[in-house]
Short mmCIF file of C-alpha atoms in Angstrom, two decimals:
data_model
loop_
_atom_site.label_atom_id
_atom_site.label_comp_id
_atom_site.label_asym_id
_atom_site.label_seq_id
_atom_site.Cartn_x
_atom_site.Cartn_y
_atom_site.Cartn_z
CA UNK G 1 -16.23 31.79 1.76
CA UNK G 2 -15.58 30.77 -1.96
CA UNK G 3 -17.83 27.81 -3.83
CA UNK G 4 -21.21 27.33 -3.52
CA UNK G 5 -23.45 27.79 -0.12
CA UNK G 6 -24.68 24.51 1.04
CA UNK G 7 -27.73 23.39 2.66
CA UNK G 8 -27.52 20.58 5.19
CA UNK G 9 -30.56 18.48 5.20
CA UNK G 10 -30.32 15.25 7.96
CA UNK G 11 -33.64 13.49 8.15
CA UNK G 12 -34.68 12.11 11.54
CA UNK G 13 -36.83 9.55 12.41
CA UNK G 14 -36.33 8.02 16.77
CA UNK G 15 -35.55 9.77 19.56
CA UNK G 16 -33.59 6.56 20.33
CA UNK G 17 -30.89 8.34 17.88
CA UNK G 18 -30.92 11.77 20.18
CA UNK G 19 -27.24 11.61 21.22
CA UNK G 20 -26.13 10.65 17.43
CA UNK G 21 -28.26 13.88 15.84
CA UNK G 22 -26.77 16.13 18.35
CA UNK G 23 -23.27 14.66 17.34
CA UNK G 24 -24.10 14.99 13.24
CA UNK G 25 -25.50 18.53 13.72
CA UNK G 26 -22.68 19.79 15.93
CA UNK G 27 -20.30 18.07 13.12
CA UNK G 28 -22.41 19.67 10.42
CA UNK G 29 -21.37 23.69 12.66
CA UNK G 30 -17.83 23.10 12.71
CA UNK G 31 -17.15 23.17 8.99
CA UNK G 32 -14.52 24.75 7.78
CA UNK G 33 -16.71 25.48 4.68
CA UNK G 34 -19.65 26.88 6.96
CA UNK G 35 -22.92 25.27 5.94
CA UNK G 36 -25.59 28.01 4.75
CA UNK G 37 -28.02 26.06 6.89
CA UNK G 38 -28.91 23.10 8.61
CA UNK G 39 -32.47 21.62 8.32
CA UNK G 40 -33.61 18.43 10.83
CA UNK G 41 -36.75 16.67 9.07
CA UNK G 42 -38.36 15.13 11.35
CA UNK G 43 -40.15 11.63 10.30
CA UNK G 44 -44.08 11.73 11.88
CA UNK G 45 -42.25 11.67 15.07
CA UNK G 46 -44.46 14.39 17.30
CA UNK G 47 -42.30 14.14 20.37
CA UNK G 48 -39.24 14.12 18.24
CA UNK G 49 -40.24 17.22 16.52
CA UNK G 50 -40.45 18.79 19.67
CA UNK G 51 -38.06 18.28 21.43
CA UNK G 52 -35.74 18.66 18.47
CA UNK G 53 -37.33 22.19 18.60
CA UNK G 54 -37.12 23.31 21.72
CA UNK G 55 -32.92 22.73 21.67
CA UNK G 56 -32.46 24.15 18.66
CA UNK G 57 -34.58 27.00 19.44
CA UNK G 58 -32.01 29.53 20.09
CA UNK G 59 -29.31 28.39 17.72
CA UNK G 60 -28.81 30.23 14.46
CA UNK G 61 -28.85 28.72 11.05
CA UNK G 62 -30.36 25.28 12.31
CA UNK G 63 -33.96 24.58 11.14
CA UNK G 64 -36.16 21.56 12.36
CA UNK G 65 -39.18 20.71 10.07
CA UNK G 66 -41.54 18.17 9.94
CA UNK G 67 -41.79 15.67 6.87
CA UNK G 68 -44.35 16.79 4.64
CA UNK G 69 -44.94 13.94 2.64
CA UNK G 70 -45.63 10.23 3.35
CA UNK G 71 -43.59 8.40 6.07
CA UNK G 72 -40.28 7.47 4.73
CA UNK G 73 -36.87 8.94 4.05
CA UNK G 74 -37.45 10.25 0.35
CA UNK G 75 -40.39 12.46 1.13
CA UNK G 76 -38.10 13.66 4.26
CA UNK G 77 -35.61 14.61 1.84
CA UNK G 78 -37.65 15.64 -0.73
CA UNK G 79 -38.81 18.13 2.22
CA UNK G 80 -36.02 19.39 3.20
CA UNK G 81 -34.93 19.91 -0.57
CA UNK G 82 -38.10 22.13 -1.21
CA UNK G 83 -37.25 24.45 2.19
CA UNK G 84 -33.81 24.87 1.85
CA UNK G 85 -32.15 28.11 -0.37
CA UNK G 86 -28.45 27.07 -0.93
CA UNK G 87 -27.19 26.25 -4.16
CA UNK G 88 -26.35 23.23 -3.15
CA UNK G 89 -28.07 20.28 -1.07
CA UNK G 90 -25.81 18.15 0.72
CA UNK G 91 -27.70 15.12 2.83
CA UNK G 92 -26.24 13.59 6.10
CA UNK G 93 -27.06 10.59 7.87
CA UNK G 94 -28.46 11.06 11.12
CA UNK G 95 -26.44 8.61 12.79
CA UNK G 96 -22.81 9.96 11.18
CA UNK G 97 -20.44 12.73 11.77
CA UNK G 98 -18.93 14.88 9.26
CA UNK G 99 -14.70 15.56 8.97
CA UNK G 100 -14.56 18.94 9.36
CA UNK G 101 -13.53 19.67 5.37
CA UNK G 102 -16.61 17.33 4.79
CA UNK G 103 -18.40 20.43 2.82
CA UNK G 104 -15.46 22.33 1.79
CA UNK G 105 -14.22 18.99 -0.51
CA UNK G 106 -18.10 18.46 -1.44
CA UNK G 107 -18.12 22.30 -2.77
CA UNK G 108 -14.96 21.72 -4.44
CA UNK G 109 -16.42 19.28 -6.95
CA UNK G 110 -18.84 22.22 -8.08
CA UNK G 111 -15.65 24.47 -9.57
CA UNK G 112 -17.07 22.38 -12.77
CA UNK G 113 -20.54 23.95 -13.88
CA UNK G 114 -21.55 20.26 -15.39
CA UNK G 115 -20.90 18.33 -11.73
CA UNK G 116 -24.51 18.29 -11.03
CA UNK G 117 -23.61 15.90 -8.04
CA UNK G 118 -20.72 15.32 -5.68
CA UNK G 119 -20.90 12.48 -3.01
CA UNK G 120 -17.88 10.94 -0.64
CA UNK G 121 -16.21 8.57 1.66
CA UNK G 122 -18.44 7.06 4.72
CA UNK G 123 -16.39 4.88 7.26
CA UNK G 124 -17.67 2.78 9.36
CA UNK G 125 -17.62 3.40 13.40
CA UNK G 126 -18.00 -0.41 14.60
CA UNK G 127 -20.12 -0.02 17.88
CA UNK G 128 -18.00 -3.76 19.06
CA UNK G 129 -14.72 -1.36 18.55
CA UNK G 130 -13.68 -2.96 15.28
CA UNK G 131 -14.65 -4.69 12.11
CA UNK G 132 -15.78 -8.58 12.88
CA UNK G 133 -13.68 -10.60 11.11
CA UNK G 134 -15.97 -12.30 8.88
CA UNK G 135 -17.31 -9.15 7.63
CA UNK G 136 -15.75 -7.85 4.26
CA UNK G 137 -14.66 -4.91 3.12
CA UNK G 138 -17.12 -6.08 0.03
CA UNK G 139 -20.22 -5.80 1.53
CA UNK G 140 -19.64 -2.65 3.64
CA UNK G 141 -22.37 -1.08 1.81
CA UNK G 142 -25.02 -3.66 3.68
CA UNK G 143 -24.14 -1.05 6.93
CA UNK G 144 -24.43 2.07 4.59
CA UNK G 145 -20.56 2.46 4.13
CA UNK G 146 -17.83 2.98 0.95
CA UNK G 147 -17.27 -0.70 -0.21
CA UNK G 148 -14.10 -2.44 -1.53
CA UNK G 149 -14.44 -1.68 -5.47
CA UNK G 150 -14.96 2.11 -5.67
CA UNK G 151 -12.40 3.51 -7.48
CA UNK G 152 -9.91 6.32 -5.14
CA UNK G 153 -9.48 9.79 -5.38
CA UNK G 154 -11.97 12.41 -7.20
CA UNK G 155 -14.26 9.94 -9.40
CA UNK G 156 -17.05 10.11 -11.94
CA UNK G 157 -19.90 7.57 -11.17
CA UNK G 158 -22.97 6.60 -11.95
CA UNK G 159 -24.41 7.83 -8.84
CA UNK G 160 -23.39 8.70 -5.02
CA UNK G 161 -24.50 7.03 -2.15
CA UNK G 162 -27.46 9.01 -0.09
CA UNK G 163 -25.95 9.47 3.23
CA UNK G 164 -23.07 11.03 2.21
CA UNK G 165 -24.28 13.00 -0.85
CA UNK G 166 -24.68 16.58 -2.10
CA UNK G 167 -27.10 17.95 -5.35
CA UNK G 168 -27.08 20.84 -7.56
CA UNK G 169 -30.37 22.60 -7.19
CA UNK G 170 -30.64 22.54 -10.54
CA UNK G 171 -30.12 18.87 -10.76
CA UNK G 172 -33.40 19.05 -8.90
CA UNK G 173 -35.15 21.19 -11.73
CA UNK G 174 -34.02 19.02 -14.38
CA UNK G 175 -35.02 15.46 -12.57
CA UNK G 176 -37.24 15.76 -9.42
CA UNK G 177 -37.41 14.61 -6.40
CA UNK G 178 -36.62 11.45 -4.92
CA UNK G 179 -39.16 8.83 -5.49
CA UNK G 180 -41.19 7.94 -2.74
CA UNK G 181 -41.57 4.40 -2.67
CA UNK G 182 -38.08 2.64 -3.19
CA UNK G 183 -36.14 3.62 -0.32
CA UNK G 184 -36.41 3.05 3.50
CA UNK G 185 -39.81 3.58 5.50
CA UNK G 186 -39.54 4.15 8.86
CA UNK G 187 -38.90 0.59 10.79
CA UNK G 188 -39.98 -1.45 7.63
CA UNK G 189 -37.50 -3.46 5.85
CA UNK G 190 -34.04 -2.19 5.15
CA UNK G 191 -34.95 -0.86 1.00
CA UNK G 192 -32.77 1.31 -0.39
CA UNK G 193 -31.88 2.54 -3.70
CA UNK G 194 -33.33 5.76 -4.16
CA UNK G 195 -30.43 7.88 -4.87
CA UNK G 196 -29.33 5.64 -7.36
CA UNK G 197 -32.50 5.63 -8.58
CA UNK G 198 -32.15 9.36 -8.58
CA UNK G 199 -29.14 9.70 -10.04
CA UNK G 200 -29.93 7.86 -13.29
CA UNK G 201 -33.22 9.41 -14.11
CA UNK G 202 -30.78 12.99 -13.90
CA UNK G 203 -28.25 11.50 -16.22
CA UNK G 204 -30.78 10.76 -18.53
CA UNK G 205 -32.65 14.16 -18.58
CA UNK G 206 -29.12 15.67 -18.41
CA UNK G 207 -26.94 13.87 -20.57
CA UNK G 208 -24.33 16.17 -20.22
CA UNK G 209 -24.47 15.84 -16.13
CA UNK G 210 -20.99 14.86 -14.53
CA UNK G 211 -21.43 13.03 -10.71
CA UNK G 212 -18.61 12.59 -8.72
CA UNK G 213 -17.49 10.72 -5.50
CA UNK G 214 -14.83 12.15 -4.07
CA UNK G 215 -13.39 10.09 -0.97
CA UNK G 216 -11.36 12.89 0.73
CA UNK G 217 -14.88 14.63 2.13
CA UNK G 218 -14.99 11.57 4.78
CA UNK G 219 -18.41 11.24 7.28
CA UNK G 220 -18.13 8.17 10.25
CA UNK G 221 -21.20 6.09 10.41
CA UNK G 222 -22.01 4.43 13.39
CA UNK G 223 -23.04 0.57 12.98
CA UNK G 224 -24.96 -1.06 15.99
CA UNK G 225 -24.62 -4.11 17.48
CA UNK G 226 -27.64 -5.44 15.30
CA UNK G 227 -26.24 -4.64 11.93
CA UNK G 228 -22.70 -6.54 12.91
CA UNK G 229 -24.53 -10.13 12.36
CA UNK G 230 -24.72 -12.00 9.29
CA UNK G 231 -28.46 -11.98 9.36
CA UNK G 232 -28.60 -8.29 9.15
CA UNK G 233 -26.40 -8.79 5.65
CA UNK G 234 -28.47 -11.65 4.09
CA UNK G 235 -31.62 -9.51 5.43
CA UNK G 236 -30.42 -6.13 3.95
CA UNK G 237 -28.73 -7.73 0.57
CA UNK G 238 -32.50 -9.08 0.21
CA UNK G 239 -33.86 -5.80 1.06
CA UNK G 240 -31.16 -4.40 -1.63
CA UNK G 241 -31.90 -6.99 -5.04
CA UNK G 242 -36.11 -6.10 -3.67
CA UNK G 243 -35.10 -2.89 -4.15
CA UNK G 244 -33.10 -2.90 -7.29
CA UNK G 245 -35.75 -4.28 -9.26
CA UNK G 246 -37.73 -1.22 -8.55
CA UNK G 247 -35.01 1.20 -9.67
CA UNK G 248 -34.62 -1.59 -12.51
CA UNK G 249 -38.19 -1.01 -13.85
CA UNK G 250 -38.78 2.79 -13.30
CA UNK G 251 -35.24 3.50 -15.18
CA UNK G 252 -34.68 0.67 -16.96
CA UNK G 253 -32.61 -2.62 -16.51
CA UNK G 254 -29.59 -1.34 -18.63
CA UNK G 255 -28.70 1.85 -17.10
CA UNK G 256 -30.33 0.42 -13.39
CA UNK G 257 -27.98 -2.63 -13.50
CA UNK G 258 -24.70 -1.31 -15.03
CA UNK G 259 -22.69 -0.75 -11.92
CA UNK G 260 -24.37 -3.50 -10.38
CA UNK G 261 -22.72 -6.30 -13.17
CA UNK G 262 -19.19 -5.15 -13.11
CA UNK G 263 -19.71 -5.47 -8.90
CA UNK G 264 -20.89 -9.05 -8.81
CA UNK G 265 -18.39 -10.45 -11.83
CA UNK G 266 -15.21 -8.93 -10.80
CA UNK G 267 -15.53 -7.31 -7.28
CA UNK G 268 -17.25 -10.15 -5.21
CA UNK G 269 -15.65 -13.01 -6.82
CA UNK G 270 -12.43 -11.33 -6.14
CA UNK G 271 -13.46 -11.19 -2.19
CA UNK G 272 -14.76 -14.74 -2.15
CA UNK G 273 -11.11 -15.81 -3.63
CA UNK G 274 -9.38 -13.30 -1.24
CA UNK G 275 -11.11 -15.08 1.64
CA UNK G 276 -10.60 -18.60 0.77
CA UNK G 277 -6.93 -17.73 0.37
CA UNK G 278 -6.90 -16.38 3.64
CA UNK G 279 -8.76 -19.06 5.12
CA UNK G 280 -5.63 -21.57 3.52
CA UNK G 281 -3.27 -19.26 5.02
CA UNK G 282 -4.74 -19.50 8.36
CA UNK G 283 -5.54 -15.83 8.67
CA UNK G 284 -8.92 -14.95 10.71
CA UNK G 285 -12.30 -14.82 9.34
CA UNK G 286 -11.09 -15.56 5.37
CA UNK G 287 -13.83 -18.44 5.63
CA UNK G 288 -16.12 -15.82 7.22
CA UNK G 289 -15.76 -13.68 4.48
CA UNK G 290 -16.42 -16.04 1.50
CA UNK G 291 -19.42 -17.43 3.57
CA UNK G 292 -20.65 -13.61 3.76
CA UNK G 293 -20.57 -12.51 0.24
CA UNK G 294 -21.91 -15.92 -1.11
CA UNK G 295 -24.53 -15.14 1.36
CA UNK G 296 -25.07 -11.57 0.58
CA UNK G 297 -25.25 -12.60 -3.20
CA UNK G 298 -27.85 -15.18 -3.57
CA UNK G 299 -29.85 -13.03 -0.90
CA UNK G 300 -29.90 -10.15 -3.14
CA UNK G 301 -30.48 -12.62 -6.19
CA UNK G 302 -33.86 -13.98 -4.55
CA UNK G 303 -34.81 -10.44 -3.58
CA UNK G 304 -34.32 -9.15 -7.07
CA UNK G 305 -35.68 -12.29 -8.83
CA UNK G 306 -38.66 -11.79 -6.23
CA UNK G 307 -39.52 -8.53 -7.23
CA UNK G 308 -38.47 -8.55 -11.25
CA UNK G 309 -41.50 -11.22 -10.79
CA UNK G 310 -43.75 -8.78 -9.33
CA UNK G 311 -42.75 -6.61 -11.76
CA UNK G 312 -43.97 -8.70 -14.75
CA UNK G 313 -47.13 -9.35 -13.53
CA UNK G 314 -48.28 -5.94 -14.64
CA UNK G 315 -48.74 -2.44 -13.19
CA UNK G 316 -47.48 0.84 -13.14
CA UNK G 317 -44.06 1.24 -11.62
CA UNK G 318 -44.48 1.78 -7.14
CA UNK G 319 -43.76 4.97 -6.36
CA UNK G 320 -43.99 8.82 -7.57
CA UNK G 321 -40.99 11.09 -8.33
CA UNK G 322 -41.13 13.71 -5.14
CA UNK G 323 -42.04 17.44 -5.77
CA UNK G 324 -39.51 19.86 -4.52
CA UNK G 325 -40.64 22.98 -5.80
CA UNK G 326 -40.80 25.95 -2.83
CA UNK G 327 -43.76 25.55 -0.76
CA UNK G 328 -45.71 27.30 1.97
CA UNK G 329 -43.27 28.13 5.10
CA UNK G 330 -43.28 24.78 7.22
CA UNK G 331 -46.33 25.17 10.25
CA UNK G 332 -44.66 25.79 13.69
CA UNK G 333 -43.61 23.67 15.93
CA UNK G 334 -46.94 24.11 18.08
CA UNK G 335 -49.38 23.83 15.55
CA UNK G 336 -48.16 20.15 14.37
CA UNK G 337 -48.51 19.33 18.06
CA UNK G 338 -51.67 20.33 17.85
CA UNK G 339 -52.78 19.09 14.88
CA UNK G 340 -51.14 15.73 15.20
CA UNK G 341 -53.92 13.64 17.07
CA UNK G 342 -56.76 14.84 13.73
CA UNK G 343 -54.10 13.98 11.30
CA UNK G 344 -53.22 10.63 12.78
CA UNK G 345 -56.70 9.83 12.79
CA UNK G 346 -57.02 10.88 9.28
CA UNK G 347 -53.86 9.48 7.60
CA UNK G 348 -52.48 6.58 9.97
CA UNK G 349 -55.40 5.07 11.25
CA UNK G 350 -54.12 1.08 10.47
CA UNK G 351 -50.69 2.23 11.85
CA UNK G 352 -48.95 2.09 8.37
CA UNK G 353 -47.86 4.98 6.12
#
């Protein structure tokens, strides 16, 4: 195998997911770059962790951990980062299967010793059997997907998107963790964010870091039925601008907002025309579409304006940057069952993180 060995970390959270985690760790084995390992994080899901256990029990290179941080999908990562060993950590959704080159285009991006990051292309897998009309292209990113407006081919960016992503472990020495605190929490609301966030406090303690997106290593990401409504979009574009202000105050508005400008002054007014010229045409949906992103935008607007207020009313910035140094070999399987009922008591006893 040439290029870098790659760790595989996919962070779990419901065992209402079990079929799609079998189908993202099976994708994850068939590589034709073989991953170095595969590591399940399991979310403060006891049951979960055990059962996750018990069928991976006898398969080699697959490791299932439980998150050693706070609830949420940062910490998750964060834990996997810290008990993984491959030069490079690649993260997976958990509900998304990986093209079988998947790793071996990822790896290719490290040939250059200053890519300190290499993401790629995630298509969506529409559980109604295709895309709803109104939905555009534009705002495929509200379902965790590539969006209209990313450049083709083998790209520099400002940062990759987080379920379809892959780190240096270096990049980890220079910059941290992921910041608990920005992204998604269990069932709360639909934050995100945290790569990016990520990926800007790297470039700015490595000036000299190159990230890249490179479209041909291709995951599928399942959508359900939920996420195909328009109040899932003005929901998670509120979620998003909530969000944004966060990554906007712990890095800064310039660098936190840059991609975001050039997106909503040439890339969504370019959809909203698109769709209004359909709609004139008589095409399906091209009203749908406009309605959507006009939706999506002032959502994300009122989310951001929401929390830049929050922001200036004082305080240090939410979150911490996550630790990812090596720790202590992760307690078996048997012993967080055991210990679960004492810790719940100790750490969860309102029910919240």
């Amino acid at each position: 195998m040439t290029g870098p060995s790659i760790s595989v970390v996919i962070c779990v959270h419901t065992q209402e997911r079990w079929a799609d985690i079998l189908a993202a760790v099976a994708s994850v084995r068939e590589q034709s770059h073989p991953a170095h390992e595969i590591l399940l994080v399991v979310d403060h899901e006891e049951r979960l962790l055990g059962r996750l256990t018990a069928e991976y029990a006898a398969v080699p290179g697959v490791r299932v951990l439980a998150n050693g941080g706070p609830r949420g999908l940062s910490a998750g990562r964060n834990t996997g980062i810290a008990a993984s060993s491959g030069e490079v950590v690649a993260f997976l959704d958990d509900d998304a299967v990986a093209e079988r080159d998947w790793l071996r285009h990822l790896a290719g991006g490290y040939a250059d010793p200053a890519v300190m990051a290499v993401g790629g292309r995630t298509v969506p897998v529409w559980s109604s059997g295709r895309r709803p009309s109104w939905f555009p292209e534009e705002l495929d990113w509200v379902v965790g997907c590539t969006y209209r407006g990313l450049p083709p081919g083998r790209v520099r960016v400002r940062n990759v998107l987080g379920g379809n992503a892959s780190f240096r472990r270096t990049a980890f020495a220079a910059a941290g963790g992921f910041t608990t605190g920005i992204g998604r929490d269990g069932d709360r609301r639909p934050l995100g964010g945290e790569e990016t966030e990520l990926c800007i406090r790297l470039a700015q303690a490595r000036p000299d870091a190159v990230l890249l997106i490179d479209d041909r290593a291709v995951i599928h990401h399942r959508v359900p039925p939920a996420r195909e409504r328009l109040g899932y979009v003005r929901t998670r574009a509120y979620a998003e601008g909530l969000s944004k202000a966060l990554v906007a105050r712990r890095v800064g508005a310039r660098d936190g907002l840059a991609t975001e400008r050039r997106y909503t002054t040439r890339v969504l007014p370019a959809g909203v025309v698109r769709g209004l010229r359909d709609a004139l045409l008589g095409r399906p949906g091209g009203a749908g579409r406009a309605a959507a992103i006009v939706t999506g935008v002032a959502a994300a607007a009122a989310g951001y304006a929401l929390g830049a207020l929050r922001a200036r009313r004082g305080g240090p910035p939410p979150g911490a940057v996550g630790a990812v140094a090596p720790g202590p070999a992760p307690e078996p399987a048997e012993t967080i069952e055991r210990a679960a009922p004492a810790r719940r008591a100790a750490t969860h006893g309102d029910g919240e993180a």
